Coordinates of C-alpha atoms in Angstrom, one line a residue:
M5 CA -2.7 14.6 -25.6
P6 CA 0.1 17.0 -24.6
F7 CA 3.6 15.8 -24.3
F8 CA 4.0 17.0 -20.7
T9 CA 1.6 17.5 -17.8
V10 CA 3.0 19.8 -15.1
I11 CA 1.3 19.3 -11.7
I12 CA 1.4 22.1 -9.1
P13 CA -0.1 21.3 -5.7
T14 CA -0.7 24.5 -3.7
Y15 CA -2.1 25.8 -0.4
N16 CA -2.4 29.5 0.5
R17 CA 0.6 30.6 -1.6
A18 CA -1.1 32.8 -4.2
V19 CA 1.9 35.2 -4.5
R20 CA 4.5 32.5 -4.9
L21 CA 2.2 30.4 -7.1
K22 CA 2.1 33.3 -9.6
L23 CA 5.8 33.0 -10.1
A24 CA 5.6 29.2 -10.6
I25 CA 2.8 29.6 -13.2
E26 CA 4.7 32.2 -15.1
S27 CA 7.8 30.0 -15.2
V28 CA 5.7 27.4 -17.0
L29 CA 4.2 29.9 -19.4
Q30 CA 7.7 31.1 -20.3
Q31 CA 8.8 27.6 -21.4
S32 CA 10.5 27.4 -24.8
F33 CA 8.8 24.1 -25.4
G34 CA 5.0 24.7 -25.6
D35 CA 3.4 21.2 -25.8
W36 CA 2.2 21.0 -22.2
E37 CA -0.8 21.3 -19.9
L38 CA -0.6 22.8 -16.4
L39 CA -2.8 21.3 -13.6
I40 CA -3.0 23.4 -10.5
I41 CA -4.4 21.5 -7.6
D42 CA -5.6 23.8 -4.9
D43 CA -5.5 21.9 -1.6
G44 CA -8.2 23.9 0.2
S45 CA -6.7 27.4 0.0
T46 CA -8.4 30.2 1.9
D47 CA -6.5 33.1 0.2
D48 CA -7.0 34.4 -3.4
T49 CA -5.4 31.4 -5.1
R50 CA -8.4 30.7 -7.3
E51 CA -8.6 34.3 -8.5
T52 CA -4.8 34.3 -9.1
V53 CA -5.1 31.3 -11.4
L54 CA -8.2 32.3 -13.2
R55 CA -6.6 35.6 -14.3
Y56 CA -4.4 33.5 -16.8
E57 CA -6.4 33.1 -20.0
D58 CA -4.5 30.1 -21.4
S59 CA -6.4 27.0 -22.2
R60 CA -3.5 24.8 -21.2
I61 CA -3.9 25.9 -17.6
K62 CA -6.5 23.9 -15.6
Y63 CA -7.6 24.6 -12.0
H64 CA -9.0 22.0 -9.5
W65 CA -10.0 22.7 -5.9
Q66 CA -10.2 20.1 -3.2
E67 CA -10.7 19.9 0.5
N68 CA -7.4 20.2 2.4
K69 CA -5.7 16.8 2.3
E70 CA -2.0 17.7 2.2
R71 CA 0.4 17.8 -0.8
S72 CA 0.6 14.0 -1.5
S73 CA -3.2 13.9 -2.0
A74 CA -3.0 17.0 -4.3
R75 CA -0.2 15.4 -6.4
N76 CA -2.2 12.2 -6.7
K77 CA -5.3 14.1 -7.9
G78 CA -3.1 15.8 -10.5
I79 CA -1.9 12.4 -11.7
D80 CA -5.5 11.2 -11.9
L81 CA -6.5 14.3 -14.0
S82 CA -3.4 14.4 -16.2
T83 CA -3.4 13.6 -19.9
G84 CA 0.2 14.1 -20.8
Q85 CA 2.7 11.4 -22.0
Y86 CA 5.1 12.5 -19.3
I87 CA 4.2 13.8 -15.8
C88 CA 6.3 16.6 -14.3
F89 CA 5.9 18.1 -10.8
L90 CA 6.5 21.7 -9.6
D91 CA 6.1 22.8 -6.1
S92 CA 4.2 26.1 -5.8
D93 CA 7.3 27.9 -4.3
D94 CA 9.7 26.7 -6.9
T95 CA 10.2 27.7 -10.6
Y96 CA 11.4 26.2 -13.8
A97 CA 14.2 27.8 -15.9
P98 CA 12.8 28.7 -19.4
N99 CA 14.5 25.7 -21.1
H100 CA 13.4 23.1 -18.5
L101 CA 10.8 21.2 -20.6
E102 CA 12.9 21.6 -23.8
V103 CA 15.9 19.9 -22.1
L104 CA 13.7 17.1 -20.9
H105 CA 12.0 16.6 -24.3
S106 CA 15.4 16.5 -26.0
V107 CA 16.8 13.9 -23.5
I108 CA 13.6 11.8 -23.8
R109 CA 13.9 11.7 -27.6
Q110 CA 17.5 10.8 -27.5
T111 CA 17.3 8.1 -24.8
G112 CA 13.7 6.9 -24.3
G113 CA 14.1 7.7 -20.6
E114 CA 11.1 6.8 -18.4
L115 CA 12.3 8.4 -15.1
L116 CA 14.3 11.6 -15.4
R117 CA 15.6 14.1 -12.9
V118 CA 17.4 17.4 -13.4
Y119 CA 19.5 19.4 -11.0
A120 CA 18.6 22.3 -8.9
I121 CA 19.7 25.8 -8.1
F122 CA 18.9 26.6 -4.4
N123 CA 17.9 30.2 -3.9
K124 CA 18.2 31.3 -0.3
E125 CA 15.9 34.3 -0.1
K126 CA 17.3 35.8 3.2
S127 CA 20.9 35.9 1.9
G128 CA 20.2 36.1 -1.8
D129 CA 22.7 33.2 -2.4
K130 CA 22.1 30.9 -5.3
I131 CA 23.8 27.5 -4.8
R132 CA 24.0 24.9 -7.5
Q133 CA 23.4 21.3 -6.4
E134 CA 26.5 19.2 -7.3
I135 CA 26.2 16.8 -10.2
P136 CA 27.3 13.2 -9.3
S137 CA 30.0 11.8 -11.6
R138 CA 27.7 9.0 -12.8
E139 CA 25.0 10.6 -14.9
S140 CA 22.7 7.8 -15.9
G141 CA 21.9 4.1 -15.4
L142 CA 19.2 1.6 -14.4
L143 CA 18.1 0.6 -10.9
A144 CA 21.5 0.2 -9.2
D145 CA 22.8 3.6 -10.3
A146 CA 19.5 5.3 -9.7
E147 CA 19.2 3.9 -6.2
T148 CA 22.7 5.3 -5.4
H149 CA 21.7 8.7 -6.8
F150 CA 18.5 9.1 -4.9
V151 CA 19.9 7.9 -1.5
N152 CA 22.9 10.2 -1.6
V153 CA 21.6 13.4 -3.1
V154 CA 18.8 15.8 -2.3
C155 CA 15.7 15.1 -4.4
N156 CA 12.6 17.2 -4.8
P157 CA 9.4 16.4 -6.9
S158 CA 10.1 19.6 -8.9
A159 CA 13.2 17.8 -10.4
L160 CA 11.2 14.8 -11.6
C161 CA 9.7 13.8 -14.9
V162 CA 8.0 10.3 -15.2
R163 CA 6.6 8.5 -18.1
R164 CA 2.8 7.9 -17.8
E165 CA 3.1 4.1 -18.0
I166 CA 5.4 4.2 -14.9
V167 CA 3.5 6.8 -12.8
D168 CA 0.2 5.0 -13.4
K169 CA 1.5 2.2 -11.2
V170 CA 2.6 4.4 -8.3
R171 CA 1.0 7.1 -6.2
F172 CA 2.4 9.3 -3.4
D173 CA 1.8 7.8 0.0
E174 CA -0.8 10.1 1.6
A175 CA 0.1 8.8 5.1
L176 CA 3.5 10.4 4.9
S177 CA 3.8 14.2 5.6
L178 CA 7.5 14.3 5.0
G179 CA 9.8 12.1 2.9
E180 CA 6.9 11.2 0.6
D181 CA 8.9 12.3 -2.4
F182 CA 11.8 9.9 -1.6
D183 CA 9.3 7.1 -0.9
F184 CA 7.6 7.8 -4.2
I185 CA 10.9 7.5 -6.1
M186 CA 12.1 4.4 -4.4
R187 CA 8.8 2.6 -5.2
I188 CA 9.0 3.7 -8.9
L189 CA 12.5 2.2 -9.0
Q190 CA 11.1 -1.2 -8.2
Y191 CA 9.8 -1.3 -11.8
K192 CA 13.4 -0.7 -13.1
P193 CA 12.6 2.2 -15.4
I194 CA 15.1 3.6 -17.8
F195 CA 16.6 6.2 -15.4
I196 CA 18.3 9.3 -16.7
S197 CA 20.0 11.9 -14.5
V198 CA 20.1 15.0 -16.6
P199 CA 23.2 17.1 -16.0
E200 CA 21.4 20.5 -16.3
H201 CA 20.3 22.9 -13.6
T202 CA 16.8 23.8 -14.7
I203 CA 14.8 24.2 -11.5
I204 CA 15.1 26.8 -8.9
M205 CA 14.2 25.6 -5.4
V206 CA 13.5 28.6 -3.1
E207 CA 14.4 28.3 0.6
H208 CA 12.2 30.6 2.6
E209 CA 10.7 30.7 6.1
D210 CA 7.5 28.7 5.3
N211 CA 8.9 25.7 3.4
T212 CA 10.4 22.4 4.7
L213 CA 13.9 23.3 3.6
S214 CA 14.0 25.9 6.4
Q215 CA 12.2 24.0 9.2
Q216 CA 14.4 23.0 12.1
S217 CA 12.1 21.9 14.9
P218 CA 12.4 18.6 16.8
E219 CA 8.9 17.6 15.6
F220 CA 10.0 18.2 12.0
H221 CA 13.0 15.9 12.3
Q222 CA 11.0 13.2 14.2
T223 CA 8.4 13.2 11.4
Y224 CA 11.2 12.8 8.8
I225 CA 12.8 10.0 10.8
D226 CA 9.4 8.2 10.8
S227 CA 9.2 8.5 7.0
L228 CA 12.7 7.2 6.5
K229 CA 12.1 4.2 8.8
S230 CA 8.9 3.5 6.8
I231 CA 11.1 3.2 3.7
L232 CA 13.4 0.8 5.5
Y233 CA 10.6 -1.3 6.9
R234 CA 9.0 -1.7 3.5
Q235 CA 12.4 -2.7 2.1
L236 CA 12.3 -0.1 -0.7
V237 CA 16.0 0.2 -0.4
T238 CA 17.5 -3.3 -0.7
D239 CA 21.2 -2.7 -1.3
E240 CA 23.2 -3.0 1.9
K241 CA 25.4 0.0 1.2
N242 CA 22.4 2.2 0.4
R243 CA 20.5 0.9 3.5
N244 CA 23.5 2.0 5.6
T245 CA 23.5 5.4 3.9
L246 CA 19.8 5.7 4.8
M247 CA 20.6 4.8 8.4
D248 CA 23.2 7.5 8.4
R249 CA 20.5 10.0 7.4
I250 CA 18.3 8.8 10.4
T251 CA 21.3 9.2 12.7
R252 CA 22.0 12.7 11.5
R253 CA 18.3 13.6 12.1
Y254 CA 18.6 12.5 15.7
R255 CA 21.7 14.7 16.1
W256 CA 19.8 17.7 14.6
M257 CA 17.0 17.0 17.1
A258 CA 19.5 17.1 19.9
E259 CA 20.9 20.4 18.6
C260 CA 17.4 21.9 18.4
H261 CA 16.8 21.0 22.1
R262 CA 20.2 22.4 23.1
L263 CA 19.3 25.7 21.5
K264 CA 16.0 25.7 23.4
G265 CA 17.8 25.0 26.7
N266 CA 16.4 21.5 27.1
V267 CA 19.5 19.8 28.5
F268 CA 17.9 16.5 29.3
L269 CA 16.4 16.1 25.8
Y270 CA 19.7 17.2 24.3
W271 CA 21.6 14.4 25.9
Y272 CA 18.7 11.9 25.4
Y273 CA 18.8 12.4 21.6
K274 CA 22.6 12.5 21.5
I275 CA 22.7 9.1 23.1
F276 CA 19.8 7.9 20.9
A277 CA 21.8 9.0 17.8
R278 CA 24.7 6.9 18.9
L279 CA 22.6 3.9 19.7
S280 CA 20.8 4.1 16.3
R281 CA 24.0 3.1 14.6

């Protein structure tokens, strides 16, 4: 049983996947297994993975069912004490697993998150995500962290006993990571926000960080509303923060329509944004 299982879901990203795999191979902490869940790729993803002759790397192919299904399959196949996620277009810093292992040994943490460096490929800029002043805590503090800061599965590490109770919602195509975290928090795990920047999230033309279509924002709004309807966020202040996120999405939808010259839809969503508050 390895200490860590790292799960990479992927679909037609053979070139980027290579960088993600190599970032795991370069880890200073070596007690891990890497599960690559190929979600129906039609490029040379299989060949790319099988070139690595390391018994810790395991490849699984499935019919295309989207990333939540792929992550869930990885959880089902995992054997590690702690489950980590890595998107196929992100990478770990060489000390990522070592930092997590050290914090786990010191604190007994069950849900951990690290901080990110955002790499914008077009401009070459690398932006560090700000670290909140409160760095650890149980449910109340954790809820505040996850409602107010950007989160990504690549930043997460979850103890097996916790993740065995929760799976990604395969009905959500966006916001599934936030939903996953909020449902984990219902079990009140020992939450540790690790003040280290050990993942690199790459912003490029094909990932969700860079998508700015009205359809994209509407799908995200639907996911956030699902979280509210299921009462995964119970604190009034945090519910208001989540409503603010929904309002901002409506404003962005309006701006997308303005840029496309759709005057009627621009004003429609501007008004809708105001009414949503």
